Coordinates of C-alpha atoms in Angstrom, one line a residue:
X1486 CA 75.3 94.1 129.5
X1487 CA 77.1 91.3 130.4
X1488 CA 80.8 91.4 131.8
X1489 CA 82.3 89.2 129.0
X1490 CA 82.2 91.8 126.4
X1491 CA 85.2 94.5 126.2
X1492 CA 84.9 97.8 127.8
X1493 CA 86.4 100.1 126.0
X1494 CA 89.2 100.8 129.1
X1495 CA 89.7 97.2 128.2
X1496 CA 90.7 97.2 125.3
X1497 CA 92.3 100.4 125.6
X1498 CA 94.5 98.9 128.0
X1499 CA 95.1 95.5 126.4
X1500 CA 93.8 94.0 129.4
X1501 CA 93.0 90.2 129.0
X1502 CA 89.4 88.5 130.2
X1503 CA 89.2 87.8 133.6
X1504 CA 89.4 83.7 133.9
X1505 CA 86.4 83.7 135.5
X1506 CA 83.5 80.9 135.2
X1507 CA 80.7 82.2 133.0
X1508 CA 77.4 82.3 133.6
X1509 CA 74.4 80.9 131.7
X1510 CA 73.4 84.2 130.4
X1511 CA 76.8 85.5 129.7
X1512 CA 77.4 81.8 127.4
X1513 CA 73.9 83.0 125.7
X1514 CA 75.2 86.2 124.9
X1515 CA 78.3 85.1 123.6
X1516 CA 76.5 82.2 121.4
X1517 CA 74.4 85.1 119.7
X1518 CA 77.1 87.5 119.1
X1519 CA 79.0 84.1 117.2
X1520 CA 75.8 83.8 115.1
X1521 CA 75.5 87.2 114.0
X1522 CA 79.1 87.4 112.8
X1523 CA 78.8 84.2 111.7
X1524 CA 75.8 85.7 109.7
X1525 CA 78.0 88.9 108.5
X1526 CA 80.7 86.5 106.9
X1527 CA 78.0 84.3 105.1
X1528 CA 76.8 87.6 103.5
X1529 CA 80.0 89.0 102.9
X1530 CA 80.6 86.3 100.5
X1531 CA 77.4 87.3 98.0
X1532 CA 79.3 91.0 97.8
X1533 CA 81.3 91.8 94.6
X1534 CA 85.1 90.9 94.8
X1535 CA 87.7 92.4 93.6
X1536 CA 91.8 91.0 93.9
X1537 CA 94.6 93.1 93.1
X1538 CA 96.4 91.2 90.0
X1539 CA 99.7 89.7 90.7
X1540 CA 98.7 87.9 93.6
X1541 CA 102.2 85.7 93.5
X1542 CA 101.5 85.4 97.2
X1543 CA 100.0 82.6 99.6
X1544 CA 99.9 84.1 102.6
X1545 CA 97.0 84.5 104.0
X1546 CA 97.8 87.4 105.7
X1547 CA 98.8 89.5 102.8
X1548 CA 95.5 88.4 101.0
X1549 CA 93.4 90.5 103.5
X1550 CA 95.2 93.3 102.2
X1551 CA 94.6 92.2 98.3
X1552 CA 91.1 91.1 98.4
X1553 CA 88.5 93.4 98.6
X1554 CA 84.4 93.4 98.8
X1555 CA 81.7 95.5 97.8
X1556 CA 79.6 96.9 100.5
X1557 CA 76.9 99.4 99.6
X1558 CA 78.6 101.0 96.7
X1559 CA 82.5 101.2 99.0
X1560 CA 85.2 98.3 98.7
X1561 CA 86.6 96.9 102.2
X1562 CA 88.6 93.9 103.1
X1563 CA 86.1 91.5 104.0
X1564 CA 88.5 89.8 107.1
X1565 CA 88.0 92.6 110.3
X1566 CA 86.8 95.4 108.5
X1567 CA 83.6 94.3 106.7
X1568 CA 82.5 92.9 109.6
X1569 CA 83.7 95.4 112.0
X1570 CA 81.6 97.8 110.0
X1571 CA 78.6 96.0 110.1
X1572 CA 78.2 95.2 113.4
X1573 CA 79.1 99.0 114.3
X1574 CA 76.3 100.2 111.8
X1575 CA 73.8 97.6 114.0
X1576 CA 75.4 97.9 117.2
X1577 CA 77.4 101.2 118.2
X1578 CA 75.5 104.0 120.0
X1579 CA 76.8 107.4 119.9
X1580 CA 76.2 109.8 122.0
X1581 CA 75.6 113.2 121.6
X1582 CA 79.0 114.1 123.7
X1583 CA 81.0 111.9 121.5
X1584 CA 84.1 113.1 119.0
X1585 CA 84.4 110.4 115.9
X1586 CA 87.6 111.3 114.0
X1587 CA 86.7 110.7 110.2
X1588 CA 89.6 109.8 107.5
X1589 CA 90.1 107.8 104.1
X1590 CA 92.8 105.7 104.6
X1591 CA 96.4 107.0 104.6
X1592 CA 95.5 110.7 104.9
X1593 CA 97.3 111.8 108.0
X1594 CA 94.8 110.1 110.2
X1595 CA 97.8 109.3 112.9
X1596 CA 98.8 112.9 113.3
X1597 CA 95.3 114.2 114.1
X1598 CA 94.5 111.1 116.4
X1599 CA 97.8 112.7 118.4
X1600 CA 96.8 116.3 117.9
X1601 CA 93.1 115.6 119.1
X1602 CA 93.7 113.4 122.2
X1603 CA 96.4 115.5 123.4
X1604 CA 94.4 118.6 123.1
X1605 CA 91.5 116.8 124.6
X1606 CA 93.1 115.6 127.3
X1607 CA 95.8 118.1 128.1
X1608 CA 94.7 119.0 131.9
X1609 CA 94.3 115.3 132.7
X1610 CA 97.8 114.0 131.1
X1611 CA 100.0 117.1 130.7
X1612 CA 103.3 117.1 129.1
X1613 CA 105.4 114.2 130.2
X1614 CA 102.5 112.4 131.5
X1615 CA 100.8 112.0 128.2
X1616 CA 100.2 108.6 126.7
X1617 CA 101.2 109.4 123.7
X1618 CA 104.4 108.9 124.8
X1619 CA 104.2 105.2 125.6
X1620 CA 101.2 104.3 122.9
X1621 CA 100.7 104.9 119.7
X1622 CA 97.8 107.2 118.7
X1623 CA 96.0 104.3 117.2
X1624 CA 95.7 103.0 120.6
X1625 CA 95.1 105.9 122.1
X1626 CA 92.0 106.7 119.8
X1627 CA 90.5 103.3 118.9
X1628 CA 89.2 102.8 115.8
X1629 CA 85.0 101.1 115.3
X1630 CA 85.5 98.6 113.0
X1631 CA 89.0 97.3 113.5
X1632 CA 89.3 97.8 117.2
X1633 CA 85.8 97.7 119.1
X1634 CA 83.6 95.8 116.6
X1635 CA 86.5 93.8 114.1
X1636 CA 87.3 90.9 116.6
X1637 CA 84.2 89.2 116.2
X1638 CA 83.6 90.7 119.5
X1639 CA 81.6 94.1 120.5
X1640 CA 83.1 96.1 123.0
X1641 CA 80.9 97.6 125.7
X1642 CA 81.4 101.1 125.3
X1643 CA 78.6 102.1 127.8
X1644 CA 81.2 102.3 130.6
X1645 CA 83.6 104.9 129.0
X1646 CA 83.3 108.6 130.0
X1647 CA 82.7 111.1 128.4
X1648 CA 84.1 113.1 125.8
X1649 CA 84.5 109.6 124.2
X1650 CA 87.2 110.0 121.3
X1651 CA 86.8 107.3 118.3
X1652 CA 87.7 107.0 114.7
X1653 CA 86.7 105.1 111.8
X1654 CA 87.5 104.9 107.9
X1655 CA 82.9 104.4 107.4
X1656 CA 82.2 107.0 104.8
X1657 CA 79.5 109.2 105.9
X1658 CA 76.9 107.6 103.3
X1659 CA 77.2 104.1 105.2
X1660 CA 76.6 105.7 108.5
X1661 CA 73.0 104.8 110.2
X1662 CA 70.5 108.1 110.4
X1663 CA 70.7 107.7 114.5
X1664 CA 75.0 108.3 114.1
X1665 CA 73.7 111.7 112.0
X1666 CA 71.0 112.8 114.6
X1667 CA 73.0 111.5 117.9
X1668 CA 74.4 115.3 118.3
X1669 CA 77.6 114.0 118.2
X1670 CA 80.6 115.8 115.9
X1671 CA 82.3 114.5 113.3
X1672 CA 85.8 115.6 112.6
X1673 CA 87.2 114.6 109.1
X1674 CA 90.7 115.0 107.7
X1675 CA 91.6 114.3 103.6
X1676 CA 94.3 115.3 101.6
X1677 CA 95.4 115.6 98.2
X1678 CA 95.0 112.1 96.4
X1679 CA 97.8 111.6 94.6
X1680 CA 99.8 111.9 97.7
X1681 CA 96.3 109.5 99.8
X1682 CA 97.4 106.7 97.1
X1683 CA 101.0 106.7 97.4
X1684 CA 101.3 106.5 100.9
X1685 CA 98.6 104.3 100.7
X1686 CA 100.4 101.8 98.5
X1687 CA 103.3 102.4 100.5
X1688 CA 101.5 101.1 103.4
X1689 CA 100.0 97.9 101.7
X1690 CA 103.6 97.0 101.0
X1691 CA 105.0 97.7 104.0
X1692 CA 102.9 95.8 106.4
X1693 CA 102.9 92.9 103.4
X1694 CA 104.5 89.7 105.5
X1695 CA 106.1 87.8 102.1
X1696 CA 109.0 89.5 101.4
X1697 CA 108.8 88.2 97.4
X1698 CA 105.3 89.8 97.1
X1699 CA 104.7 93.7 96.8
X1700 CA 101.7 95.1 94.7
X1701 CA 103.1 96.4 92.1
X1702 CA 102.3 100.3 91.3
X1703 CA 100.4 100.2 88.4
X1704 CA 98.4 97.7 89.2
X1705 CA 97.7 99.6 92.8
X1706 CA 96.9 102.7 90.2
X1707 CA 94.2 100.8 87.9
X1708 CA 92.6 99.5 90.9
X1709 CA 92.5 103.0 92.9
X1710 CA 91.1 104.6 89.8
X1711 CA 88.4 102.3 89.7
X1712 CA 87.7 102.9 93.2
X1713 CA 88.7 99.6 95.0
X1714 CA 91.1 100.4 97.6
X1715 CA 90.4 100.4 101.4
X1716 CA 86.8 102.0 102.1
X1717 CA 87.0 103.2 98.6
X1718 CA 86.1 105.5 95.9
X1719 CA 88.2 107.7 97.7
X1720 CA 86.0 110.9 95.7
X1721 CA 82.6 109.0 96.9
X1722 CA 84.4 109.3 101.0
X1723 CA 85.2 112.7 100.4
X1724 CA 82.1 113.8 98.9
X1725 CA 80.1 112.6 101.4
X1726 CA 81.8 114.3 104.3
X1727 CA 82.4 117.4 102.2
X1728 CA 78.2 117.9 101.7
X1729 CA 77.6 116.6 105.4
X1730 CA 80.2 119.7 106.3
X1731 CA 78.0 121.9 103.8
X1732 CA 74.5 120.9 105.4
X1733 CA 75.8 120.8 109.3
X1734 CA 79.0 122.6 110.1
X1735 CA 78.4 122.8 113.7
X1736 CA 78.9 119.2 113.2
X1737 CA 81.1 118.5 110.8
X1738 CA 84.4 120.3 110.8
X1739 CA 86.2 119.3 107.0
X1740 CA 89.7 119.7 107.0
X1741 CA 92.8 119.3 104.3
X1742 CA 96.1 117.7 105.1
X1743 CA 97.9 120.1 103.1
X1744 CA 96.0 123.1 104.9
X1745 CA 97.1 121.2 108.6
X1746 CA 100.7 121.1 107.9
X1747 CA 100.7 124.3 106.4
X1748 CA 99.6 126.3 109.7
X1749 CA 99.1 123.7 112.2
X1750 CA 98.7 126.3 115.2
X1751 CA 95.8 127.7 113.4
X1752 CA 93.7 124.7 112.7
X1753 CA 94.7 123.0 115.8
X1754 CA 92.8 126.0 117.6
X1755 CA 90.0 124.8 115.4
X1756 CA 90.0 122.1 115.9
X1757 CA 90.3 122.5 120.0
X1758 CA 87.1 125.2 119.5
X1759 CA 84.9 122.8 117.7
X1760 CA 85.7 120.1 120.1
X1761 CA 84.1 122.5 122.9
X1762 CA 87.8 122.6 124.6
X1763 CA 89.2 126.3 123.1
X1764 CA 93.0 126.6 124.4
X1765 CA 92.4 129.9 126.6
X1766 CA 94.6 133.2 126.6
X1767 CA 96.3 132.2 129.7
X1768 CA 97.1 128.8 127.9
X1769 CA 98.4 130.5 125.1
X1770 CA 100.8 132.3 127.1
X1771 CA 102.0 129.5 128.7
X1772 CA 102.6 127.9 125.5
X1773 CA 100.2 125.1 126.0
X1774 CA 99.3 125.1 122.5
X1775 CA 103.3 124.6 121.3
X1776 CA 103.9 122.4 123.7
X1777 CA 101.2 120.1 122.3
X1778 CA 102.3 120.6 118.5
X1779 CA 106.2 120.0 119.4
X1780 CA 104.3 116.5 121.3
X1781 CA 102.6 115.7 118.5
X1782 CA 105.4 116.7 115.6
X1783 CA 105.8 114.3 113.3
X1784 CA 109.3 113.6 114.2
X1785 CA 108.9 113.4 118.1
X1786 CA 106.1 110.7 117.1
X1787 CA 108.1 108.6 114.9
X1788 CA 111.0 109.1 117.4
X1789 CA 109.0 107.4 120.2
X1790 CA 110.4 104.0 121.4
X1791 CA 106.9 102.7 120.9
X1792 CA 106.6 103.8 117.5
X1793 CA 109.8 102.1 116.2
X1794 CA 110.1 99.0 118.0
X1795 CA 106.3 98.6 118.8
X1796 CA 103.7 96.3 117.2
X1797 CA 100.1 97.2 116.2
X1798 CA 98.6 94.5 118.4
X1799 CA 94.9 96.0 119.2
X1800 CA 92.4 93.4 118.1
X1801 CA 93.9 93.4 114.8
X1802 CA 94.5 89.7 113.0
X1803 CA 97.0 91.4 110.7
X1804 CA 100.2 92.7 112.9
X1805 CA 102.4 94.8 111.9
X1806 CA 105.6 97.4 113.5
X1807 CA 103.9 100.7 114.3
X1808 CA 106.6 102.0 112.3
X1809 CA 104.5 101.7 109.3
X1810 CA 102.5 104.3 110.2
X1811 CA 105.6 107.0 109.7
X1812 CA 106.7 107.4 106.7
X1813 CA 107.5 110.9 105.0
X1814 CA 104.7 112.7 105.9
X1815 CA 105.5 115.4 102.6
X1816 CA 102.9 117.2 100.9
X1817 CA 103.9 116.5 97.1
X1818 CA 106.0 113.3 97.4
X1819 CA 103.6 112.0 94.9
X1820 CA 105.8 113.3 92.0
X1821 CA 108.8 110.8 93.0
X1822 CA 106.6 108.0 92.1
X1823 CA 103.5 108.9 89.7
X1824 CA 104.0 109.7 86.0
X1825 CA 102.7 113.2 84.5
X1826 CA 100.4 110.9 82.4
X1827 CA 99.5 108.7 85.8
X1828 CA 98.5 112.0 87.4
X1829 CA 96.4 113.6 84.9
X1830 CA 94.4 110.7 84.9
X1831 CA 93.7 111.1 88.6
X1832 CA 93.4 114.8 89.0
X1833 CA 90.8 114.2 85.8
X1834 CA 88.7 111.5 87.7
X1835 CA 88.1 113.7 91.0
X1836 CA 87.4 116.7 89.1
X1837 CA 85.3 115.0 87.4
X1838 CA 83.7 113.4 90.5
X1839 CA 83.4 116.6 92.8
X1840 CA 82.8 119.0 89.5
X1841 CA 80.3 121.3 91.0
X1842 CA 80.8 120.7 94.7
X1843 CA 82.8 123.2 95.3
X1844 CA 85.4 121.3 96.7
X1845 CA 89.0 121.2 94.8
X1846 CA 92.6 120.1 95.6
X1847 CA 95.9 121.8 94.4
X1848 CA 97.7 119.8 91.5

């Protein structure tokens, strides 16, 4: 592979291109990987739209965040993400030794992004030499399509070691059959979603860049009960990862926000276990384990100088302060913002989408 591509420590790192003179066959490259997401946007424009109404705003930038497209029955934003996903359907290959960290959006994906990297790499950066304390998580665990395939750019990932810890928002229906038989395990975090569409819609607003344009709530509402919000139906995302759990748990490990806060310790041994790095008894005794929870608190992350006076800059057109990934972090908050008749109706369509799974959430 040529050497004008991203490695993954590259982008990791924010390291620029070296200024070097290219060669013919590195031009070549670079001219096909133009065409083909040159080809993704020209196909992206056939998909079903949908715009959040109210769109009192002309900034560009807050349109990525009000437009959505349909893409094989899910709704993305068809700037970095769409894009980002399809070349990572045609392009990424897993291997079997790999971690992917699975989430809808705005489920708690930060947290266990800090929780798994420091647990995975606790003997290489202990304590005060984690990176967590000078990155954010999100750039610590870089994400498919937004990071390493949303730049109109794929990353070389071939170079990386292994355990190679990724994420991505892809539901588990959109991902090719070779992600499913790689070997590789998927870890996947949801939580209850009246609380996944407030913090979503707190999101949206915070990282809006016109000041005199916020989406309003109930128009956020209508559109999340009809499924369009990032990688939405939020149910369809769930379901699929739920039934993947079902079919191959030593695969698959399906986990609850609610259930994570409530007895972190517990889950994060899980967690650590089904990663094939158990926290041993003499680790345990020498209060590894806390160590890494008090690390990975919400309140020591959102204390972090680069979490409130840092910018999400990785590969991402839309930039915005890290602080927008910290907000409450409450299981519950939902009832400060949703009415009891705004509620029903979205308990009512996931029960009514997961009736007979098996799978539930508290009220």
């Amino acid at each position: 592979m040529s050497s004008h591509r991203r490695t993954h420590a590259q982008v990791s790192n924010k390291m620029a291109f070296p200024f070097s003179a290219k060669n013919r066959e590195e031009e070549e490259e670079e001219e096909e990987e133009e065409k083909t997401y040159k080809k993704y946007d020209q196909f992206i424009l056939t998909l079903p739209e949908y715009t959040i109404k109210h769109a009192r705003s002309s900034a560009m930038q807050d349109l990525k965040y009000r437009q959505y497209r349909q893409y094989q029955s899910f709704w993305f934003t068809p700037d970095r993400m769409l894009p980002g996903i399809m070349a990572a359907q045609d392009h990424f290959i897993p291997r079997a030794s790999d971690i992917l960290i699975c989430t809808p959006v705005k489920v708690g994906t930060t947290w266990l992004k800090a929780l798994a990297f420091a647990t995975l790499n606790r003997n290489d950066q202990p304590g005060k030499q984690s990176l967590l304390l000078s990155h954010n998580p999100h750039h610590c665990v870089l994400n498919l399509e937004f990071n390493l395939y949303g730049s109109n750019r794929m990353t070389d990932l071939t170079v990386g070691t292994s355990p190679r810890l990724l994420s991505t928002h892809i539901p588990c229906q959109l991902f090719p059959t070779s992600w499913l038989s790689s070997g590789c395990k998927f870890v996947y975090l949801c939580r209850n979603p009246k609380d996944t569409f407030i913090s979503y819609w707190h999101f949206v607003n915070k990282i809006m860049k016109d000041v005199n344009y916020k989406v309003p709530l109930g128009d956020a509402f209508d559109a999340f009960l009809k499924g369009v919000h990032l990688a939405g139906p939020l149910w369809d995302h769930v379901f699929g990862f739920w039934n993947a759990s079902l079919v191959n748990p030593d695969k698959v490990l399906f986990m609850k926000y609610e259930e994570l806060k409530s007895d972190t310790a517990v889950h994060l041994k899980k967690l650590a276990e089904f990663m094939g790095c158990p926290f041993t008894e003499e680790e345990e005794r020498d209060g590894v384990l806390e160590k890494i929870l008090d690390m990975c608190s919400f309140e020591s992350l959102r204390n972090l100088k680069v979490n409130n006076n840092g910018t999400a800059t990785t590969d991402i057109s839309l930039k915005f302060g890290n602080d927008a990934y910290f907000r409450k972090g409450e299981v519950g908050d939902w009832v400060n913002f949703l009415t009891p008749e705004m509620a029903e109706r979205l308990d009512q369509a996931m029960q009514q989408k997961l009736n007979g799974s098996g799978l539930s959430f508290k009220p």
